[in-house]
Coordinates of C-alpha atoms and ligand atoms in Angstrom, one line a residue:
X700 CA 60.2 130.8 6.3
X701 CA 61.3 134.2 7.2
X702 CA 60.8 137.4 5.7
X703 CA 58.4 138.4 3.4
X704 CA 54.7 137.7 2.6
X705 CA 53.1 135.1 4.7
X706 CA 49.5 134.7 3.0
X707 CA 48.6 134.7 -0.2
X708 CA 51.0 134.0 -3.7
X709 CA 54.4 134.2 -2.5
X710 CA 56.5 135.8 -5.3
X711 CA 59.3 133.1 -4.6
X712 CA 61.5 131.8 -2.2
X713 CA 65.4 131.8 -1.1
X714 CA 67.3 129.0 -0.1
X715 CA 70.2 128.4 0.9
X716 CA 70.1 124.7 0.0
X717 CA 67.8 123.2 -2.2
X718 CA 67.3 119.6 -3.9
X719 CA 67.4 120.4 -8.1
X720 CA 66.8 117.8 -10.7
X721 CA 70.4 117.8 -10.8
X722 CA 71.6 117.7 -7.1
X723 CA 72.0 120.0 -4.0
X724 CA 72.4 123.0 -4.8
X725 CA 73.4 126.1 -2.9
X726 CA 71.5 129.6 -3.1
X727 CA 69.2 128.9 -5.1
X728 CA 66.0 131.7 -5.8
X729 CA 62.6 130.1 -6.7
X730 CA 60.5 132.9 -8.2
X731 CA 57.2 131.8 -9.1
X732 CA 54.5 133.4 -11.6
X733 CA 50.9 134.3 -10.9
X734 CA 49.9 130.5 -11.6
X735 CA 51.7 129.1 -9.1
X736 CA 54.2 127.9 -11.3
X737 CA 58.0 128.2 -10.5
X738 CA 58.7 130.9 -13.5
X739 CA 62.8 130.3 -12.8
X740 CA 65.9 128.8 -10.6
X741 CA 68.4 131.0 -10.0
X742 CA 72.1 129.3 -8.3
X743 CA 74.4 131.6 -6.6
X744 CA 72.1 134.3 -5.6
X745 CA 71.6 136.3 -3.3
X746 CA 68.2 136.4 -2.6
X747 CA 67.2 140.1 -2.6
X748 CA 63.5 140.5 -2.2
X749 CA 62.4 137.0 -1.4
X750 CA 61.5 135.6 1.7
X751 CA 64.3 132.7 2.9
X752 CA 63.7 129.3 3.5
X753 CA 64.6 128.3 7.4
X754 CA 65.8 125.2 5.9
X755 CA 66.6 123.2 3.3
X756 CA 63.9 122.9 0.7
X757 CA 62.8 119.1 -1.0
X758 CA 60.1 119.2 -3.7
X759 CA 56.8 118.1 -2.4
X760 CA 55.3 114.7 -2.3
X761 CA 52.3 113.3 -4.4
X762 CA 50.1 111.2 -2.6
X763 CA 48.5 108.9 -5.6
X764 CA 46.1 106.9 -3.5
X765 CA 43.4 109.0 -1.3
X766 CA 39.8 107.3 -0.3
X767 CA 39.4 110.8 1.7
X768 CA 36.1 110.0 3.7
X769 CA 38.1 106.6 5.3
X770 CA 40.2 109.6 6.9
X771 CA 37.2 109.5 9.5
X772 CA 36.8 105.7 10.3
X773 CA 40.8 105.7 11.3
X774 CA 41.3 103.8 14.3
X775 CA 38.0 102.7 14.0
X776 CA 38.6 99.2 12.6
X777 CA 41.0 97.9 15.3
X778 CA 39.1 95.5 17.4
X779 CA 38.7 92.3 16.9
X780 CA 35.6 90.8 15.8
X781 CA 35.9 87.4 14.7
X782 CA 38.4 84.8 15.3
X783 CA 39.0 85.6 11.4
X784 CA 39.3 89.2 10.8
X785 CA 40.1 89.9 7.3
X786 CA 40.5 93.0 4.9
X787 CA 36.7 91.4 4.4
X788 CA 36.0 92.1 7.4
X789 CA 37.2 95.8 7.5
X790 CA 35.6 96.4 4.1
X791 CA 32.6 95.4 6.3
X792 CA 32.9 97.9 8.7
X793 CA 33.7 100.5 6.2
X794 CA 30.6 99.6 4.0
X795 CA 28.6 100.2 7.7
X796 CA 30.6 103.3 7.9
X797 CA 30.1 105.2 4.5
X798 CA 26.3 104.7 5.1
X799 CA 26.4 107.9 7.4
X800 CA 28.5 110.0 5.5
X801 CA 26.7 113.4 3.5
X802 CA 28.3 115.5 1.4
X803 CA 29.1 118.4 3.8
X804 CA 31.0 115.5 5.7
X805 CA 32.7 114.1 2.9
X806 CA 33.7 117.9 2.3
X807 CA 34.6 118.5 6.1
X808 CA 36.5 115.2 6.5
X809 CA 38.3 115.8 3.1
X810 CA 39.2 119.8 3.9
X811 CA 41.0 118.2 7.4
X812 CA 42.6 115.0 5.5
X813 CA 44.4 117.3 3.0
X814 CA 45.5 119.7 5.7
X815 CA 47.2 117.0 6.8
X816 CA 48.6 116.0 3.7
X817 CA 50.3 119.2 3.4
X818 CA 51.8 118.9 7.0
X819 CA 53.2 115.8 6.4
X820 CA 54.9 116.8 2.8
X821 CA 52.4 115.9 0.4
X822 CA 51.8 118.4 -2.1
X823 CA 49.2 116.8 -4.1
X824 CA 46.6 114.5 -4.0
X825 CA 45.0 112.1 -6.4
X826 CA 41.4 111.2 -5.0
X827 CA 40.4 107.7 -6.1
X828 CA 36.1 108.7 -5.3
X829 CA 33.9 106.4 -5.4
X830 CA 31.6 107.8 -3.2
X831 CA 29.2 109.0 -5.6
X832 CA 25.7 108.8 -4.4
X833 CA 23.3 109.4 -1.3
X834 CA 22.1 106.9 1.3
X835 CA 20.0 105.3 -0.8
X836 CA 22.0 104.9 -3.6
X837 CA 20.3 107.8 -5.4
X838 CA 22.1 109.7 -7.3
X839 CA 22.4 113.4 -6.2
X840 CA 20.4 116.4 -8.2
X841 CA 23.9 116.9 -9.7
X842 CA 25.2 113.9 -10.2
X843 CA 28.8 115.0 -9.6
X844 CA 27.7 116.3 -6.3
X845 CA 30.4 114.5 -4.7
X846 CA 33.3 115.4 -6.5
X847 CA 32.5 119.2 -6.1
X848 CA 32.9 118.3 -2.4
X849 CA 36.4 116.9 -3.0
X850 CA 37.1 119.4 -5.1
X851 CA 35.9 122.3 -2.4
X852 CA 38.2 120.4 0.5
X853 CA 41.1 120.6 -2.0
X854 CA 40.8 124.6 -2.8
X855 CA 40.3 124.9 1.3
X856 CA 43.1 123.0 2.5
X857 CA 45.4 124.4 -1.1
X858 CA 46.6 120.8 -2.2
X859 CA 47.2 120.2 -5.6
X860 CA 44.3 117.5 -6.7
X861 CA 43.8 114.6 -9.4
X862 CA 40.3 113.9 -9.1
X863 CA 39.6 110.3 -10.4
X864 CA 36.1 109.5 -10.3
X865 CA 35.8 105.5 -10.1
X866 CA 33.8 103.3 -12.2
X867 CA 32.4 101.0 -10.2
X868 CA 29.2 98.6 -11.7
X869 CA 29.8 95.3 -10.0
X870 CA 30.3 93.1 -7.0
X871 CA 32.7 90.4 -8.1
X872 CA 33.9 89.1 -11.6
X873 CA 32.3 88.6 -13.8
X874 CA 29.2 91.2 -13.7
X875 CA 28.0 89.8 -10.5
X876 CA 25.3 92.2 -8.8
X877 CA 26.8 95.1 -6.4
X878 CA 26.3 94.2 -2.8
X879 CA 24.1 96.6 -0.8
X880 CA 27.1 98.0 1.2
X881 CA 28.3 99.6 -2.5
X882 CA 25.2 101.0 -3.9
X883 CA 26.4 104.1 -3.4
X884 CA 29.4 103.3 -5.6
X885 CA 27.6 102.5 -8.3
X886 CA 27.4 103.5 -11.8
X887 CA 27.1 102.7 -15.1
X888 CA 29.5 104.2 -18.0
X889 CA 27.7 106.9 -19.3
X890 CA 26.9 107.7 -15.7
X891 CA 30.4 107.9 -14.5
X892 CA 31.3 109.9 -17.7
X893 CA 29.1 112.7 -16.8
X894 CA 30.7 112.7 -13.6
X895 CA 34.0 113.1 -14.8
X896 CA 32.8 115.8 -17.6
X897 CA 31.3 117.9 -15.0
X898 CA 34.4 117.4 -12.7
X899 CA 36.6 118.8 -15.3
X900 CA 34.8 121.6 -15.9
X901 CA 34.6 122.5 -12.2
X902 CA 38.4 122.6 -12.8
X903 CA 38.7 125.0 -15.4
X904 CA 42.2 124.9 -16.8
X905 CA 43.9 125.4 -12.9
X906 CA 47.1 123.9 -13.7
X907 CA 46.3 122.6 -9.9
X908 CA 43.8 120.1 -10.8
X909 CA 43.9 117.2 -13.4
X910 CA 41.1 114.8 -14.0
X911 CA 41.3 111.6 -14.8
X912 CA 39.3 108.4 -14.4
X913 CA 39.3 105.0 -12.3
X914 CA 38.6 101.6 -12.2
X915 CA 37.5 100.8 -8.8
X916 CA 38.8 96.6 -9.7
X917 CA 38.5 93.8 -11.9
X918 CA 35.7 92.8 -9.8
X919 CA 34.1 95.6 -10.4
X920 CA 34.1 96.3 -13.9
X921 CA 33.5 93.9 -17.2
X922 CA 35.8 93.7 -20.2
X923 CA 33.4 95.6 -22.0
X924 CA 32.3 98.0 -19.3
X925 CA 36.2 99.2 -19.2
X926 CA 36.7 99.0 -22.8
X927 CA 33.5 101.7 -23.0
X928 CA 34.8 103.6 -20.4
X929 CA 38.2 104.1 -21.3
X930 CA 36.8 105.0 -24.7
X931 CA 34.5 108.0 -23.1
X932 CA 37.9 109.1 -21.3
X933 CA 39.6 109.5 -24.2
X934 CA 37.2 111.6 -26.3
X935 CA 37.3 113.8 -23.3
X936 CA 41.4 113.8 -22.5
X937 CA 43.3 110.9 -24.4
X938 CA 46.0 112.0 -21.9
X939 CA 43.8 111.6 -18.7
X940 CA 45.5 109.2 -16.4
X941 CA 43.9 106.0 -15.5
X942 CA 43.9 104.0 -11.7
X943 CA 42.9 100.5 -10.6
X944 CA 43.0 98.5 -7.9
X945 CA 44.5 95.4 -8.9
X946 CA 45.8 92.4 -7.0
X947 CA 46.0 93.6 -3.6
X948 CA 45.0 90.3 -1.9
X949 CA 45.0 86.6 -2.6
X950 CA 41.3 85.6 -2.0
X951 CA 41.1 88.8 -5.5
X952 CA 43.6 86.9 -7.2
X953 CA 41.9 83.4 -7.2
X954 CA 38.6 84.6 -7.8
X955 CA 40.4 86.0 -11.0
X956 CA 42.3 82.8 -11.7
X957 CA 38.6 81.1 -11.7
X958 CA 37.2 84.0 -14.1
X959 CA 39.7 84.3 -16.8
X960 CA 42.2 81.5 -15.9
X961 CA 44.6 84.7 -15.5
X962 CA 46.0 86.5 -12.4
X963 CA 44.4 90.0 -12.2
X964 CA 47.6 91.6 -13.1
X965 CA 48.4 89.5 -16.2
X966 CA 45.0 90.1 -17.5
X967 CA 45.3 93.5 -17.4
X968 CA 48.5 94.0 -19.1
X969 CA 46.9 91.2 -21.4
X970 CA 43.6 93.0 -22.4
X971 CA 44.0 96.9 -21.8
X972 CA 45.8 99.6 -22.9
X973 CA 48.3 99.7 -20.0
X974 CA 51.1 102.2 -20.3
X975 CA 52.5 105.5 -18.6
X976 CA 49.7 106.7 -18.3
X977 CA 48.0 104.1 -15.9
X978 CA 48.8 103.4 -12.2
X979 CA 48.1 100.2 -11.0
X980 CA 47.6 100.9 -7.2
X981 CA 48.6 97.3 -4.9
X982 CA 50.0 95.4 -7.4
X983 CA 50.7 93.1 -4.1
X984 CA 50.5 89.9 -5.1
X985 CA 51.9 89.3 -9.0
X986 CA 54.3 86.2 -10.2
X987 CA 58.4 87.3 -11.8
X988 CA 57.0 87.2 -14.7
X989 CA 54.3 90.0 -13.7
X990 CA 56.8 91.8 -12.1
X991 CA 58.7 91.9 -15.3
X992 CA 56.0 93.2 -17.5
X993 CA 54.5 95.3 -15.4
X994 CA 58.2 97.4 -15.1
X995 CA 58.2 97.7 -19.0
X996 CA 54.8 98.6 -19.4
X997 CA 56.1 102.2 -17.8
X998 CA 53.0 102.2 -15.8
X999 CA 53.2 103.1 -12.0
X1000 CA 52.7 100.6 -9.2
X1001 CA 50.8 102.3 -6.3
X1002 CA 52.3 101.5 -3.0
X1003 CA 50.3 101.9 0.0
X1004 CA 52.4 100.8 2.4
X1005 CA 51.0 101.3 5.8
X1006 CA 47.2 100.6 5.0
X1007 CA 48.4 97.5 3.2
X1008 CA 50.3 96.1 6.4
X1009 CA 47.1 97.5 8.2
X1010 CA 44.6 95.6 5.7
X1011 CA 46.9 92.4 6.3
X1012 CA 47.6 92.4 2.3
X1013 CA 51.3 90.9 1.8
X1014 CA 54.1 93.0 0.6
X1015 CA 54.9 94.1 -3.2
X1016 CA 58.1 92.4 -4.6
X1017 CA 59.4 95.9 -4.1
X1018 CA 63.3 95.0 -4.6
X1019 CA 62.4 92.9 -8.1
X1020 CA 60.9 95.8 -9.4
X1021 CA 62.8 98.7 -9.0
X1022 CA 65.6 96.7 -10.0
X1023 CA 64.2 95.7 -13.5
X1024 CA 63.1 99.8 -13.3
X1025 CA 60.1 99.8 -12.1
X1026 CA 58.2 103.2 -11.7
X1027 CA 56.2 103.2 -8.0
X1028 CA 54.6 106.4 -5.6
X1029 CA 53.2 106.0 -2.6
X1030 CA 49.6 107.1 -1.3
X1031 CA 48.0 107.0 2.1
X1032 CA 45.0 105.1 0.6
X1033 CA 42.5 104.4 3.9
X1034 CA 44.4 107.2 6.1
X1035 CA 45.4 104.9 8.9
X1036 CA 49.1 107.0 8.6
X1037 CA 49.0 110.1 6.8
X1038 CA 52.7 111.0 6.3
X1039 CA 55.1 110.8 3.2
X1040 CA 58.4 109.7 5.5
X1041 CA 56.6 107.1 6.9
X1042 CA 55.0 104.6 3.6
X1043 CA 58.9 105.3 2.2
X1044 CA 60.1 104.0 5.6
X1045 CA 57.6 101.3 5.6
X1046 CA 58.3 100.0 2.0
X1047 CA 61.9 99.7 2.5
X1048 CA 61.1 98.2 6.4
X1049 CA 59.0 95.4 4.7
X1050 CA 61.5 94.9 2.0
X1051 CA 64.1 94.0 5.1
X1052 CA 61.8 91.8 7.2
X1053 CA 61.2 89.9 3.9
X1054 CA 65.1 89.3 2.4
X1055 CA 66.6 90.1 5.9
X1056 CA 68.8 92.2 5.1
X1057 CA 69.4 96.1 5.0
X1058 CA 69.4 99.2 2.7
X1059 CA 67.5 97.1 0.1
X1060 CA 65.8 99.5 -1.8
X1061 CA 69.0 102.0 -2.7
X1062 CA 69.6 102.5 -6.3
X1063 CA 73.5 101.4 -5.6
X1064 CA 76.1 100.5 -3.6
X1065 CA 76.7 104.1 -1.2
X1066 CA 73.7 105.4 -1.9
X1067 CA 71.4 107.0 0.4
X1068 CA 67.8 104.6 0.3
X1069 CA 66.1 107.8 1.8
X1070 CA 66.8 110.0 -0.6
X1071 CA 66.7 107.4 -3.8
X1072 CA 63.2 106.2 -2.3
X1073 CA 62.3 109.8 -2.1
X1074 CA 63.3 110.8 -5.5
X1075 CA 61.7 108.2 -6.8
X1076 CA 58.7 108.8 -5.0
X1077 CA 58.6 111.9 -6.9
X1078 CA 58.6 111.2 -10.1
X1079 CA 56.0 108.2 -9.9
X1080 CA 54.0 110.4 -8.2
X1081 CA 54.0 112.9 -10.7
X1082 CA 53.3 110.6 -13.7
X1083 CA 50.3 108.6 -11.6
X1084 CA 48.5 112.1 -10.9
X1085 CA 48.8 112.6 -14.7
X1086 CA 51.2 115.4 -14.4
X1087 CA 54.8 114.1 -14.9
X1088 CA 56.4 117.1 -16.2
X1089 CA 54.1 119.2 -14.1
X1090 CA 55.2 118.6 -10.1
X1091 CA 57.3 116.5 -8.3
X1092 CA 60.9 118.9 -9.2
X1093 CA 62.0 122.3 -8.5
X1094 CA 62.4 123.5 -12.2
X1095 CA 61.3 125.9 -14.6
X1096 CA 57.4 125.6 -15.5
X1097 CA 56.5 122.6 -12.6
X1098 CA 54.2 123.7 -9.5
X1099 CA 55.7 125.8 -6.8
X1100 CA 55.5 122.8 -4.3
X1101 CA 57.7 122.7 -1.9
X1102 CA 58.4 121.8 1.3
X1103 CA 60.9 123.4 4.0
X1104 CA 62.7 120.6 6.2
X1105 CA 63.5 121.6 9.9
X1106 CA 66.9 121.1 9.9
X1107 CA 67.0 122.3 13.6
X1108 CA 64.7 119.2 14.5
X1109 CA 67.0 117.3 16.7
X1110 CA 67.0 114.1 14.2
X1111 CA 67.7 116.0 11.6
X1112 CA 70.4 118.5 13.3
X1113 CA 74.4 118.3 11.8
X1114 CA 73.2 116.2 8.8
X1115 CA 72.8 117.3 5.3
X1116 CA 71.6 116.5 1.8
X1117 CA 70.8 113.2 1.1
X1118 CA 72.1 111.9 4.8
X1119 CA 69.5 114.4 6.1
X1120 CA 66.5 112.6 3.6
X1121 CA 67.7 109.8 5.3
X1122 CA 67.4 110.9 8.8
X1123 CA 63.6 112.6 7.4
X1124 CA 62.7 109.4 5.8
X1125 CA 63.7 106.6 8.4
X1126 CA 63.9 109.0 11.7
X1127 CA 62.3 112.2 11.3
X1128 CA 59.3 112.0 9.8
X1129 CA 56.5 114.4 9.6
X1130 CA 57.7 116.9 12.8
X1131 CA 60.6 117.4 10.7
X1132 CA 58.1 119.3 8.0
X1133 CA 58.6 123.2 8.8
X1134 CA 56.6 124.8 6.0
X1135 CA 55.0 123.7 3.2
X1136 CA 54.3 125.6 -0.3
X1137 CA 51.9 124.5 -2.6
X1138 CA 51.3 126.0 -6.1
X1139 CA 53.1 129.3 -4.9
X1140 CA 51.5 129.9 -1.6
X1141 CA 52.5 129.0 2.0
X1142 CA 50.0 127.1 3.1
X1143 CA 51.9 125.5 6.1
X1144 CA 54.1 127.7 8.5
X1145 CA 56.3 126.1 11.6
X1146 CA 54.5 122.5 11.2
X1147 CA 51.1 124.4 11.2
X1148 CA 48.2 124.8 8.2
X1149 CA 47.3 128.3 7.7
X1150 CA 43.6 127.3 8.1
X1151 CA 43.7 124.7 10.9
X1152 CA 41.8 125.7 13.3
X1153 CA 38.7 126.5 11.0
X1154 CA 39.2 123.4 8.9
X1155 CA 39.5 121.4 12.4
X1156 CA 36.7 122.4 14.0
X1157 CA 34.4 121.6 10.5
X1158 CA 35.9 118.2 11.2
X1159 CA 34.8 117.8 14.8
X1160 CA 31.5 119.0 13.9
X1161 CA 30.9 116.7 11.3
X1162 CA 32.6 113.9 13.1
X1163 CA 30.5 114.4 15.8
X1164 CA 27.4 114.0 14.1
X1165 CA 28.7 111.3 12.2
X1166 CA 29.4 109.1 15.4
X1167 CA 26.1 110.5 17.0
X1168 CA 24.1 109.1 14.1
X1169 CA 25.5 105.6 14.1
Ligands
NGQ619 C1 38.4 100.6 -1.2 N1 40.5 99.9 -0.2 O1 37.8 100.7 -2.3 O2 38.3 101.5 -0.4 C2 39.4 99.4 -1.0 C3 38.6 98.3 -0.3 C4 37.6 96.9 -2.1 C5 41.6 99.3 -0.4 N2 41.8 98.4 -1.3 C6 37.4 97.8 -0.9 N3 42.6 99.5 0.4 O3 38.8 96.7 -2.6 O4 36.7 96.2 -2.5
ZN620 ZN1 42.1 102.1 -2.6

């Protein structure tokens, strides 16, 4: 960014080149209105009065799969234990972990998670929260206690948020008994649903935040229990969007096979409502015929690539279903990597070690996979945080997020366009992130949040007495 107002609403922005729903355009004028909103695109200006991007500008990323407090345990988990360490075995040390955390840490960890969102080109945020009550399992005086903290770390760091509170009531199919590692997970419907009514009015009508409601698994939810929960969601919002974790490893898939006789996938699309509004976050392990349906249900499949190689989880048939046109985003789901570039270089990466071979994921023959991957990042993205035509493109009533690519940065230097997505996605990465609007205001200048240092040091503080009270 040059010229112009640095804090606070920005009225717009210039830029020389700019990535439309339509293509790369040149001079292009962003002007925003007092929501945040980008009010219209102007081609062939001239770009009196606003300040100019210092590169060229790419919509910004949606991150649809955030556990924010795990932000704090990264790196934490990479020792080995047992001769037989698992995803089990982490979710062990991440039950241990969550025991410590209070709500000014949630809050604190949170604020310096999405700060690093933003400086790594993600825009907006859905929260998957399932952290709902206090050591004990109690439920807070306010029962949406919690959330407010999420929703405090979003206004402090200025991501866009979809808060999904998660309905968690169980510790394995079929209604068995929660596990004392998740009692502070659990609630029951009407429980949940008073969460997510005082969440969304703790929102107001920001055209920033979007409420909608998850599932934590088919472990731990019944037929019924979703069936009533669902229902409760759609008195409130009958557009609300709707997550769940759903066959992310293969030990979860047999445990369903012995439940229902069905893989956790097909029973879902079997016995739920699933459609565009649902996202159905590490869909790893599904059959063709999964694939398949799941593309035409129109829902999105969450892809988490780097905490799903981290977790030792498999890899998503990712080539089967975008070709039958599939709808995916990513999110950064545990925080082991917080960075847009690097789960779209990851995805197509696993796609190659798998079918040996390159450029798999491209939408067809000389197309750029960085810039296909990215677009199509977008848009899932959008849809999953219940806001399709509301972010993820530089047009006329979406968000003003945006973020401005350093086209001096040395990988990215002498290409352009889509070759220079490339070069973001596959070399680049986040250090290629220059500035970052979201909603209309610059809340990342030269690689650096506005609020860093205040949000970092409310993270070492809290981190701090996290690890001091282990
Ligand atoms: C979670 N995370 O809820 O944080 C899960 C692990 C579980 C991922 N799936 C716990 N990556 O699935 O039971
Ligand atoms: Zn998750």
């Amino acid at each position: 960014m040059t010229e112009g107002t640095m804090d606070g609403p920005l009225d717009g922005l210039f830029c020389r080149r700019a990535l439309l729903p339509d293509g790369w355009a040149s001079d292009v004028a962003l002007r925003f209105d007092r929501q945040g909103r980008i009010a219209a695109v102007e081609r062939g200006s001239d770009g009196a009065g606003l300040p100019y991007a210092a590169g060229p500008v790419v919509p910004g990323m949606a991150n649809l799969h955030s556990h924010a407090f795990q932000r704090a345990m990264a790196g934490l988990a990479e020792r080995s234990g047992t001769s037989d360490d698992s995803f089990w075995t982490w979710r062990e040390t991440m039950y241990g972990f969550v025991r410590r955390m209070t709500p000014e840490a949630v809050e604190a960890v949170a604020a310096l998670l999405y700060m690093e969102m933003l400086e790594q080109g993600y825009t907006a945020v859905a929260e998957f929260h399932y952290l709902h009550h206090d050591a004990d399992g109690r439920p807070f005086a306010e029962r949406a206690e919690m959330s407010r903290r999420i929703l405090a770390a979003a206004d402090s760091a200025g991501i866009g948020l979809t808060h999904l509170p998660v309905l968690y009531a169980h510790g394995g199919f079929g209604g068995q008994p929660p596990k004392d590692g998740q009692k502070r997970f659990v609630n029951d419907v009407d429980g949940l649903l008073s969460i997510v009514a005082a969440t969304r009015a703790a929102c107001g009508d920001s055209p920033n935040r979007r409420v909608g409601l998850a599932l934590h698994s088919l472990r731990a939810v019944t037929p019924e229990e979703m069936r009533d929960a669902l229902d409760g969601l759609d008195a409130l919002d009958p557009t609300a969007p709707v997550h769940i974790h759903i066959a992310e490893q293969t030990a979860e898939v047999d445990d369903g096979l012995a439940w229902s006789g069905r893989r956790p996938v097909d029973w879902l699309l079997g016995n739920a409502p699933v459609g565009p509004r649902w996202c159905l976050v590490h869909a790893t392990h599904v059959t063709p015929a999964e694939v398949t349906a799941l593309a035409a249900s129109g829902a999105v499949a969450g892809l988490c690539p780097t905490t799903e190689a981290n977790l030792g989880d498999g890899v998503f048939p990712a080539a089967d279903f975008l070709a039958q046109g599939g709808r995916f985003g990513i999110g950064s789901d545990s925080h082991i990597s917080v960075s847009a570039a690097e789960e779209l270089r990851l995805l197509e990466y696993g796609q190659r070690l798998v079918h040996r071979r390159r450029n798999v994921l491209a939408g067809g023959p000389g197309r750029s996979i960085g810039a296909d991957l990215y677009r199509a990042a977008l848009a899932g993205g959008a849809q999953a945080l219940g806001q399709a035509d509301a972010r993820g493109a530089l047009a006329p009533g979406r968000l003003a997020d945006l973020v401005v690519l350093d086209a001096n940065d040395p990988k990215l230097f002498s290409r352009a366009d889509d070759v220079l997505l490339d070069a973001y996605v596959f070399a680049g990465g986040g250090r290629a992130v220059r500035d970052v609007v979201a909603a209309g205001r610059l809340v990342v200048r030269d690689g650096r949040h506005v609020r860093q240092d205040g949000i970092t040091a409310a993270y070492r503080q809290a981190v701090q007495r996290l690890l001091r009270d282990s």
